[in-house]
mmCIF file of C-alpha atoms and ligand atoms in Angstrom:
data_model
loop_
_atom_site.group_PDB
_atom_site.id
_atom_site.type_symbol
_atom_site.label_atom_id
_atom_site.label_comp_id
_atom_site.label_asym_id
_atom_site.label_seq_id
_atom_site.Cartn_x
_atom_site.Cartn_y
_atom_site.Cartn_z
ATOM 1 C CA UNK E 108 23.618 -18.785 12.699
ATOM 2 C CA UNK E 109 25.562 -17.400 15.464
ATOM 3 C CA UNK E 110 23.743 -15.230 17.943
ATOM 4 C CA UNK E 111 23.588 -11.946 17.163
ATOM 5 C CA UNK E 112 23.755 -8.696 19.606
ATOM 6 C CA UNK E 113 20.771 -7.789 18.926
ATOM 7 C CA UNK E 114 18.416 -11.346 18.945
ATOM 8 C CA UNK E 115 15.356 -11.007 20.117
ATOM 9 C CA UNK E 116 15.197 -7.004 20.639
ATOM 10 C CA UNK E 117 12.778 -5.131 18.537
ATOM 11 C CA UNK E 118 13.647 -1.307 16.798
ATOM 12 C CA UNK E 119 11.006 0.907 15.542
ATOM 13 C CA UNK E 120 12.886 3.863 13.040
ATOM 14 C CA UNK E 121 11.102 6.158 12.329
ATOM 15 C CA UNK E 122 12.184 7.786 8.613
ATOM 16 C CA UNK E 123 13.046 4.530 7.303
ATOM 17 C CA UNK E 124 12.085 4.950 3.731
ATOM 18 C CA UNK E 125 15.144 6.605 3.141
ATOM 19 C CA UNK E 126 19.063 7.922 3.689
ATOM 20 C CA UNK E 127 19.885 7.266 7.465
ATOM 21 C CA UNK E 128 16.830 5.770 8.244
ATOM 22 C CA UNK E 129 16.783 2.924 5.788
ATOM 23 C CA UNK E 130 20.147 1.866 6.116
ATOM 24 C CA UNK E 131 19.877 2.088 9.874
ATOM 25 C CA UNK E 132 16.907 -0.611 9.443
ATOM 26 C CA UNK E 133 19.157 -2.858 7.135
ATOM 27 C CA UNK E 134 21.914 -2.398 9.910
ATOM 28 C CA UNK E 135 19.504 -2.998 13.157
ATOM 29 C CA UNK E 136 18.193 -6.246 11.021
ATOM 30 C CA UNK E 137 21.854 -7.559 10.461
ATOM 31 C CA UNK E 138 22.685 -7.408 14.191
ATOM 32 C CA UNK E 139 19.712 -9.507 14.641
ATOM 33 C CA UNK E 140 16.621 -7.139 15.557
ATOM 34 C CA UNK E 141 13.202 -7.180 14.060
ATOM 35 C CA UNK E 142 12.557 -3.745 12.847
ATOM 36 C CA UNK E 143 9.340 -1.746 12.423
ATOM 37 C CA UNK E 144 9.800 0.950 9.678
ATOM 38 C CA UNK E 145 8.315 4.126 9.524
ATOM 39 C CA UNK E 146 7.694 6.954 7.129
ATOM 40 C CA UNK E 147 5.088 8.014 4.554
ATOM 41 C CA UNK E 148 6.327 6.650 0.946
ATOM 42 C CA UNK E 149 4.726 2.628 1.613
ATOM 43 C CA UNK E 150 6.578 1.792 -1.961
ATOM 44 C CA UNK E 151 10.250 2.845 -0.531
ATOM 45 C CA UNK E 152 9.220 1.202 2.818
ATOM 46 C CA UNK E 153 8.015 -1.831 1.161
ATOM 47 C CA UNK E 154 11.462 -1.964 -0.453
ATOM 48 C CA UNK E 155 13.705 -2.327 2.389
ATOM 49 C CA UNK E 156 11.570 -4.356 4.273
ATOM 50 C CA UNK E 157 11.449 -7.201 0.968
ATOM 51 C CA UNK E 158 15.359 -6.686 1.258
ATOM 52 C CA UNK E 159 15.838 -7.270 4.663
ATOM 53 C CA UNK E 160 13.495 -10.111 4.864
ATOM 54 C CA UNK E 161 15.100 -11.835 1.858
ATOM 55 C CA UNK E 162 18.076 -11.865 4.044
ATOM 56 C CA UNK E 163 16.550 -13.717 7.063
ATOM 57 C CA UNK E 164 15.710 -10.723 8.803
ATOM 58 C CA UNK E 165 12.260 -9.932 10.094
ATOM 59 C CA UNK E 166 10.698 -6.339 9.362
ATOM 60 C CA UNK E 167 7.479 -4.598 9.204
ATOM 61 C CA UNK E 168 6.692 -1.282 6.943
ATOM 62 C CA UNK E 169 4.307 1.026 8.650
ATOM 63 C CA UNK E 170 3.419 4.070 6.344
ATOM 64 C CA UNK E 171 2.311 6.898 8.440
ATOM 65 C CA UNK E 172 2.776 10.857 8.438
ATOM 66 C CA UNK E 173 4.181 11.120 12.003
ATOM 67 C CA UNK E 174 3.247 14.852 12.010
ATOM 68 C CA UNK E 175 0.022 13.501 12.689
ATOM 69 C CA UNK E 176 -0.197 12.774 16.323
ATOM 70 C CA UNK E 177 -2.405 9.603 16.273
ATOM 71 C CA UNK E 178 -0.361 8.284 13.489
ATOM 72 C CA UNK E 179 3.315 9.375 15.633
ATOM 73 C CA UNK E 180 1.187 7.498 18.542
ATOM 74 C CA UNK E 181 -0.225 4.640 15.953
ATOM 75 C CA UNK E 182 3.207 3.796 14.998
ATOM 76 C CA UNK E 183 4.434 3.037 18.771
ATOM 77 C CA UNK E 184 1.412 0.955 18.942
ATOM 78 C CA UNK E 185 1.146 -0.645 16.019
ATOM 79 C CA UNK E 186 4.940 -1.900 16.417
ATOM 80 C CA UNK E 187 4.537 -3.189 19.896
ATOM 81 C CA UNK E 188 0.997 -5.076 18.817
ATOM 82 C CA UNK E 189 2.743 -6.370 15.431
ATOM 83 C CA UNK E 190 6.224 -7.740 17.515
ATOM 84 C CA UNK E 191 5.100 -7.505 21.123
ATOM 85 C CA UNK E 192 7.564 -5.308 22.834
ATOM 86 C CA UNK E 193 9.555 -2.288 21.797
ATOM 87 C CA UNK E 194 13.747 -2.216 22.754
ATOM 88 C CA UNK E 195 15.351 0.317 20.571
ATOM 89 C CA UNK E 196 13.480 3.831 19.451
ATOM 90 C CA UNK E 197 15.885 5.286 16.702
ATOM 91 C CA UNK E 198 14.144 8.788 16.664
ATOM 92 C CA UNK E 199 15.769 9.540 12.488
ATOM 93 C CA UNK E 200 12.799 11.425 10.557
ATOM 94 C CA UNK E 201 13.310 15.094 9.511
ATOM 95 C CA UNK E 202 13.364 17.990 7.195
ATOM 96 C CA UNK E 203 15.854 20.980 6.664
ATOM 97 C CA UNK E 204 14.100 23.573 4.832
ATOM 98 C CA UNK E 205 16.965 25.554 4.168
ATOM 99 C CA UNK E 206 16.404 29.451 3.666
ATOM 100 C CA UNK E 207 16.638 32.620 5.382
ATOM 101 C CA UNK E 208 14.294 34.645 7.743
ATOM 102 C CA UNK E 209 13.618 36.984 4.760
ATOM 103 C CA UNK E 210 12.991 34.660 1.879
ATOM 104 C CA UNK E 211 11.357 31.421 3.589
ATOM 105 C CA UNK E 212 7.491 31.603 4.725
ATOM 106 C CA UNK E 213 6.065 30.351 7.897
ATOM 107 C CA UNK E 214 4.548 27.545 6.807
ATOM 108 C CA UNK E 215 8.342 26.026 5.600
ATOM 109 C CA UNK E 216 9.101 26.389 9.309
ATOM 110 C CA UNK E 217 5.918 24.810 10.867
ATOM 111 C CA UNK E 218 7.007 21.507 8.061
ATOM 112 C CA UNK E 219 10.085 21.745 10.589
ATOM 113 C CA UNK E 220 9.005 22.233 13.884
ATOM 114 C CA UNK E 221 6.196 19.275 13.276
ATOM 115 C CA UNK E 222 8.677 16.635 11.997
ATOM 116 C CA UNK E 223 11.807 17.515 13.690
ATOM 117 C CA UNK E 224 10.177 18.359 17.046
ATOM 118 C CA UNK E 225 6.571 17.741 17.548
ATOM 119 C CA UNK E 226 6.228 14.219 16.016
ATOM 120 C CA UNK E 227 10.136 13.550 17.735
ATOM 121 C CA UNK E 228 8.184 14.579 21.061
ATOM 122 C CA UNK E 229 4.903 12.331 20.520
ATOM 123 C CA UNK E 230 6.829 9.222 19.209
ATOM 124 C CA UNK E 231 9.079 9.370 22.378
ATOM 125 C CA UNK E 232 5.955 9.817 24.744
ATOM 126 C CA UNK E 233 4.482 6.755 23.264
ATOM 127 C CA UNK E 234 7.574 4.687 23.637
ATOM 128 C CA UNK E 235 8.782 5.661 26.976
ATOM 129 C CA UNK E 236 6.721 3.057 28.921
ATOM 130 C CA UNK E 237 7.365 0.060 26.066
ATOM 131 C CA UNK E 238 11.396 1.004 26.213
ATOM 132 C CA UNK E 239 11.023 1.081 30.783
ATOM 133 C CA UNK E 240 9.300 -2.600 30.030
ATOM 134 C CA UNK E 241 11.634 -3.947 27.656
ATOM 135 C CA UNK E 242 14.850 -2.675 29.889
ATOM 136 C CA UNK E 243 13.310 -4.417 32.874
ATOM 137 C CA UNK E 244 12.348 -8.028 31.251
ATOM 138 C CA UNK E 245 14.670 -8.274 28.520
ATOM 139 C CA UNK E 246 18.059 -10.838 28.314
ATOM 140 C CA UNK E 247 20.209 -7.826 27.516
ATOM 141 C CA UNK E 248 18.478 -5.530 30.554
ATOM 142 C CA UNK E 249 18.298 -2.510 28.861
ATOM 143 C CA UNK E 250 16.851 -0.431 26.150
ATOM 144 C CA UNK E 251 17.430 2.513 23.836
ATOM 145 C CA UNK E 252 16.403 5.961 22.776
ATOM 146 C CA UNK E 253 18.693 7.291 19.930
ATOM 147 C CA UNK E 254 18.051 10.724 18.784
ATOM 148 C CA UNK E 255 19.623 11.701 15.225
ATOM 149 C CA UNK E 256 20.989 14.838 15.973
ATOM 150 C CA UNK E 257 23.212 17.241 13.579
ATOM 151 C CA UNK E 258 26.506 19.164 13.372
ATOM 152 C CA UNK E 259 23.299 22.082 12.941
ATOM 153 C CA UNK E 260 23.209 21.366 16.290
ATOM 154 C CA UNK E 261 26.061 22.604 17.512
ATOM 155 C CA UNK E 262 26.971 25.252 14.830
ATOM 156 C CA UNK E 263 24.053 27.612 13.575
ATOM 157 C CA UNK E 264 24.364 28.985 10.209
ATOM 158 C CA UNK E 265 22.986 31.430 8.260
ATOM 159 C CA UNK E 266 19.355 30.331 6.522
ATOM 160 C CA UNK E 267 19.608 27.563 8.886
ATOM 161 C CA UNK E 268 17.790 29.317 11.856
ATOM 162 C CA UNK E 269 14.690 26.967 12.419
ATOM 163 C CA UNK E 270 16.913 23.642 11.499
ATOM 164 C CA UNK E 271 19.317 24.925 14.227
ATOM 165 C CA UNK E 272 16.582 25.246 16.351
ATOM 166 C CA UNK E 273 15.237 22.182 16.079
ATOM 167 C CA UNK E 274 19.065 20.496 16.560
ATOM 168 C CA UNK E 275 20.194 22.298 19.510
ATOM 169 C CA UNK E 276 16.760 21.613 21.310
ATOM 170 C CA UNK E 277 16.747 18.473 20.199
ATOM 171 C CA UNK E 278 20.587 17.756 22.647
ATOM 172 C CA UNK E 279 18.808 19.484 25.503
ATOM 173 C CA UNK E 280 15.780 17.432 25.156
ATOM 174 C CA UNK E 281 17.715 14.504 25.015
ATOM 175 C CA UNK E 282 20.428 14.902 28.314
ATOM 176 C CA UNK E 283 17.045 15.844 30.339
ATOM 177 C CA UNK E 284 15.799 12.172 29.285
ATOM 178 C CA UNK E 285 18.740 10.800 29.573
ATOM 179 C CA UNK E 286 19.481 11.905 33.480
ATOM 180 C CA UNK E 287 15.567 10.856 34.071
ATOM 181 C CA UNK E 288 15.508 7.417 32.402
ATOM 182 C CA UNK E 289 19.384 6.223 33.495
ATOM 183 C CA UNK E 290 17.972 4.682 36.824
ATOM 184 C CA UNK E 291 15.509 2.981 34.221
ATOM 185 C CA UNK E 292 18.279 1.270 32.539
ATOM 186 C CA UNK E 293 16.901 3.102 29.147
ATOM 187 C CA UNK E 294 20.168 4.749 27.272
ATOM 188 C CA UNK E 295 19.446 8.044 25.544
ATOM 189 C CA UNK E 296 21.615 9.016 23.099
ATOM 190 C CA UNK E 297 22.670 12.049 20.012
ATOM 191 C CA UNK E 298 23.849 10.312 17.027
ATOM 192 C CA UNK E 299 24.937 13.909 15.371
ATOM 193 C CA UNK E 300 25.799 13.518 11.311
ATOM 194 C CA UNK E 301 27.875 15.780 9.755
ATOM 195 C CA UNK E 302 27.468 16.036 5.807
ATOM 196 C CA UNK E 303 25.780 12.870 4.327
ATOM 197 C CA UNK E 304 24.777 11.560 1.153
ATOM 198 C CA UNK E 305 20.988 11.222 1.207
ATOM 199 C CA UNK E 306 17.320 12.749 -0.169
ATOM 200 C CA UNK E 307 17.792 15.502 3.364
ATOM 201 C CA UNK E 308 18.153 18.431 0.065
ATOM 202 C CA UNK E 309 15.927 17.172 -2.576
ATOM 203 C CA UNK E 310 13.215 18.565 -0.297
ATOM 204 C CA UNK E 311 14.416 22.464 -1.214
ATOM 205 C CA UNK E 312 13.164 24.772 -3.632
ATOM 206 C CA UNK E 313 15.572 24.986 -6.311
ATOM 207 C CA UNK E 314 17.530 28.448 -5.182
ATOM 208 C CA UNK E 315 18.108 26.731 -1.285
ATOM 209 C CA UNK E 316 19.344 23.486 -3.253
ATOM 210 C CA UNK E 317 21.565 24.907 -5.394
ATOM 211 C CA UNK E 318 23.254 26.745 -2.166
ATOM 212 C CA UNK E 319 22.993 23.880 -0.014
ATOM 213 C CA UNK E 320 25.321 21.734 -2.815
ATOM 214 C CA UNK E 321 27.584 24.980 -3.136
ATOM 215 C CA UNK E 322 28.447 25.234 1.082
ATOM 216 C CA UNK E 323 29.280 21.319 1.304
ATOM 217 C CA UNK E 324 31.107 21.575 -2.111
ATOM 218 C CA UNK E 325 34.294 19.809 -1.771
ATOM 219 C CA UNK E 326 33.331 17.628 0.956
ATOM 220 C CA UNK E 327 33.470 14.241 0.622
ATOM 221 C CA UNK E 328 29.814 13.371 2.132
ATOM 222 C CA UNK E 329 29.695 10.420 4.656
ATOM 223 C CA UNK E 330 27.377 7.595 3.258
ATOM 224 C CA UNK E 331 24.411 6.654 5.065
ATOM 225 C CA UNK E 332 25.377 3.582 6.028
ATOM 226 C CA UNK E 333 28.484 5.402 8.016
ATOM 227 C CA UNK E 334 25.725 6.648 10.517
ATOM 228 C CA UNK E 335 23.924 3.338 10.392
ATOM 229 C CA UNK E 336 27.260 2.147 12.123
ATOM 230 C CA UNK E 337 27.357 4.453 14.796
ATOM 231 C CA UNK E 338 23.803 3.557 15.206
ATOM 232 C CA UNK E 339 24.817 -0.251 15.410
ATOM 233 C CA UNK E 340 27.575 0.797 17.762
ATOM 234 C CA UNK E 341 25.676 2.787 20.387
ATOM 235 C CA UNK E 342 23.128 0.228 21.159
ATOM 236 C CA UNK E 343 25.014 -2.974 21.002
ATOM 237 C CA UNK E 344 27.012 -2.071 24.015
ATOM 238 C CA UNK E 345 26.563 -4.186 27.049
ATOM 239 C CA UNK E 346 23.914 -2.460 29.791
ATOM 240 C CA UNK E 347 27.640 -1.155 31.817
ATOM 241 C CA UNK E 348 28.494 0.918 28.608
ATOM 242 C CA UNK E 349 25.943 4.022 27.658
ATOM 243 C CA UNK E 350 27.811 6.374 24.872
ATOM 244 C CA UNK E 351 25.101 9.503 24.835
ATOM 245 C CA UNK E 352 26.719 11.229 22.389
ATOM 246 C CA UNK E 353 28.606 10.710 18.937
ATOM 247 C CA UNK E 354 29.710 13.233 16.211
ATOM 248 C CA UNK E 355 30.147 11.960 12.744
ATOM 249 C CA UNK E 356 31.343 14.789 10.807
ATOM 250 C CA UNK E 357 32.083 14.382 6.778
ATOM 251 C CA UNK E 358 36.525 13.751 7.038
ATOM 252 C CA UNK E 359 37.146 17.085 5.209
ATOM 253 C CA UNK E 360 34.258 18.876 6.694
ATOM 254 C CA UNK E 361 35.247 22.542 9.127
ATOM 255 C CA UNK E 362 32.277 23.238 10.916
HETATM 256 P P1 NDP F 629 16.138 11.648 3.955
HETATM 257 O O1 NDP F 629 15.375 12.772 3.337
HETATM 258 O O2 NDP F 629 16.696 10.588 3.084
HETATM 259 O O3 NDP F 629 15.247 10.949 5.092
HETATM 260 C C1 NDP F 629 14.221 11.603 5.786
HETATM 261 C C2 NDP F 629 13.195 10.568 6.221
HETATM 262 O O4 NDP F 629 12.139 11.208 6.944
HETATM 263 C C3 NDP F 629 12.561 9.858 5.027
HETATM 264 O O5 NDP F 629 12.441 8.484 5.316
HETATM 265 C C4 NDP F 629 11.181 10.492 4.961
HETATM 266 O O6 NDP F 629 10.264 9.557 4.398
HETATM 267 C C5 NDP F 629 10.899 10.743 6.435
HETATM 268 N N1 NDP F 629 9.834 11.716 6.613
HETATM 269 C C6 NDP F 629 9.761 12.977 6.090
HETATM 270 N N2 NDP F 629 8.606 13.542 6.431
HETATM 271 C C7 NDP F 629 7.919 12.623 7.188
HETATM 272 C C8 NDP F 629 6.655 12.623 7.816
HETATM 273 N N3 NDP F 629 5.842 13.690 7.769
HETATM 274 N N4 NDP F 629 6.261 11.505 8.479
HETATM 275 C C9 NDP F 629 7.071 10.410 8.517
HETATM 276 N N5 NDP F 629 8.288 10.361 7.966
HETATM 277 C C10 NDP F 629 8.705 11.469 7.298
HETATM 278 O O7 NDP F 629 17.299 12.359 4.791
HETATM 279 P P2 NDP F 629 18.364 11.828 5.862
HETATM 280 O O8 NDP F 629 18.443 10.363 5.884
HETATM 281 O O9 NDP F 629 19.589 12.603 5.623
HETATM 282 O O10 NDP F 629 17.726 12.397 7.208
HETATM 283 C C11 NDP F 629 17.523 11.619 8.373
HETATM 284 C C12 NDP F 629 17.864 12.459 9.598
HETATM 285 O O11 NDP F 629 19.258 12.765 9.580
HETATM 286 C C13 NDP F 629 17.123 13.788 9.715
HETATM 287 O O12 NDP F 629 16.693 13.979 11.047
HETATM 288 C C14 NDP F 629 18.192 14.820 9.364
HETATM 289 O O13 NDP F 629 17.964 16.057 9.984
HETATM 290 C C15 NDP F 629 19.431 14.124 9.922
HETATM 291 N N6 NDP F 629 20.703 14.600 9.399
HETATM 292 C C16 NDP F 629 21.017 14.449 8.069
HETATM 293 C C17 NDP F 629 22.221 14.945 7.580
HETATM 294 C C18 NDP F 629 22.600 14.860 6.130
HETATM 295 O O14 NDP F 629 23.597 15.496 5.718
HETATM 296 N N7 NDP F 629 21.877 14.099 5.300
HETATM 297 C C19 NDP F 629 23.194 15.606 8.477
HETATM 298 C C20 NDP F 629 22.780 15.682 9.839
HETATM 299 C C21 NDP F 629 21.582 15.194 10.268
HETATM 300 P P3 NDP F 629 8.915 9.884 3.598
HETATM 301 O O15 NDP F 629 9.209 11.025 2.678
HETATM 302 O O16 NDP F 629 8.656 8.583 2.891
HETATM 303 O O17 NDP F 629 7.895 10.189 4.642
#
């Protein structure tokens, strides 16, 4: 087989049982990565890692609840001890517990902040030296940090408060990496989805469901393998080439 762009780098993506995440690991596997999948569903994990291994490609499931930080640190670990190094962090996992102030309870926006920000922050801190390592001693010389952001990032909507929150802090988290690690040779990057087809609503209460399918009625969603693309795109480039940012809205979608 031809060399690929990716031979020899390792990705760990985190949320891969799923939507974005699993098609991102089919995608990262393709261009010639071995890929370290996590999320909590082993079954679903198990899944895509039989499917991209029946292809050639070399994966590893690693079923942990990343809220958990010595499980978000266990999974940096366990992917560096289980393929030696770590190239591409493809920060995916997260919740949007749609509702508003009034209706939602507290606990619906801790399930938030400890996904979609806490175990972003502790997988990140474990990776940081691994992705330095691999920038300095790989054939490609450098290493990535992709951050799945959201059109919710730039846009707040109403009974979206705490998954705008999490968004928008989520870019300013990311352009403060990015200025620090650049002299590291580590790209950081916002992959920001628009409206895509995946489990992201199955998680809501019936009621928040219902209006989450009425608002992006009449959009054609993206698929998840649209993202997985972008994904693909951002961290193929040569070491010269560092795209930090990429919008991917739904083609019929206004905000
Ligand atoms: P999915 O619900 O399909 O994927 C979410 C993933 O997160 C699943 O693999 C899930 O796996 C994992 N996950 C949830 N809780 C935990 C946990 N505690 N520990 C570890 N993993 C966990 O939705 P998407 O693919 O759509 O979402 C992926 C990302 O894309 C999210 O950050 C979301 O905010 C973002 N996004 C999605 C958009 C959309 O329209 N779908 C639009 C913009 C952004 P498991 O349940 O097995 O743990």
């Amino acid at each position: 087989m031809a060399d690929q762009p990716l031979d020899g780098a390792v990705a760990l993506i985190t949320g891969a049982s799923s939507g974005i995440g699993a098609a991102t690991a089919r995608r990262l596997a393709c261009e010639g990565a071995a890929v370290a999948l996590v999320a909590r569903r082993r079954d679903r994990l198990d899944q895509v890692v039989g499917d991209i291994a029946a292809t050639g490609g070399r994966a590893v499931a690693l079923a942990a609840d990343l809220t958990d930080p010595e499980r978000a640190r266990g999974a940096v670990q366990d992917t560096v001890d289980w393929f030696g190094r770590l190239d591409v962090l493809v920060n995916n996992a997260g919740v949007m517990l749609l509702n508003s102030a009034l209706h939602t309870t507290v606990e619906e926006w801790d399930r938030m902040i400890s996904l979609n920000v806490a175990a972003l922050l502790h997988v990140t801190h474990a990776a940081v030296p691994y992705l330095i390592d691999a920038a300095a001693t790989s054939r490609r010389q450098v290493a990535d940090l992709v951050n799945i952001g959201s059109t919710a990032g730039r846009a707040a909507r109403p009974g979206s408060s705490v998954y705008n929150l999490t968004k928008f802090g989520l870019n300013g988290f990311a352009e403060s990496l990015r200025q620090e690690l650049l002299g590291e040779r580590v790209r950081v990057s916002v992959v920001a989805p628009g409206t895509v087809d995946t489990e992201l609503v199955d998680h809501l209460g019936d009621a928040a469901r219902d209006a989450a399918r009425r608002q992006v009625d009449g959009i054609e969603p993206l698929r998840a393998e649209d993202i997985a693309d972008a994904i693909a795109y951002v961290v193929t480039r040569e070491r010269r080439v560092a795209v930090n940012e990429m919008l991917i809205r739904a083609g019929n979608q206004t905000w």
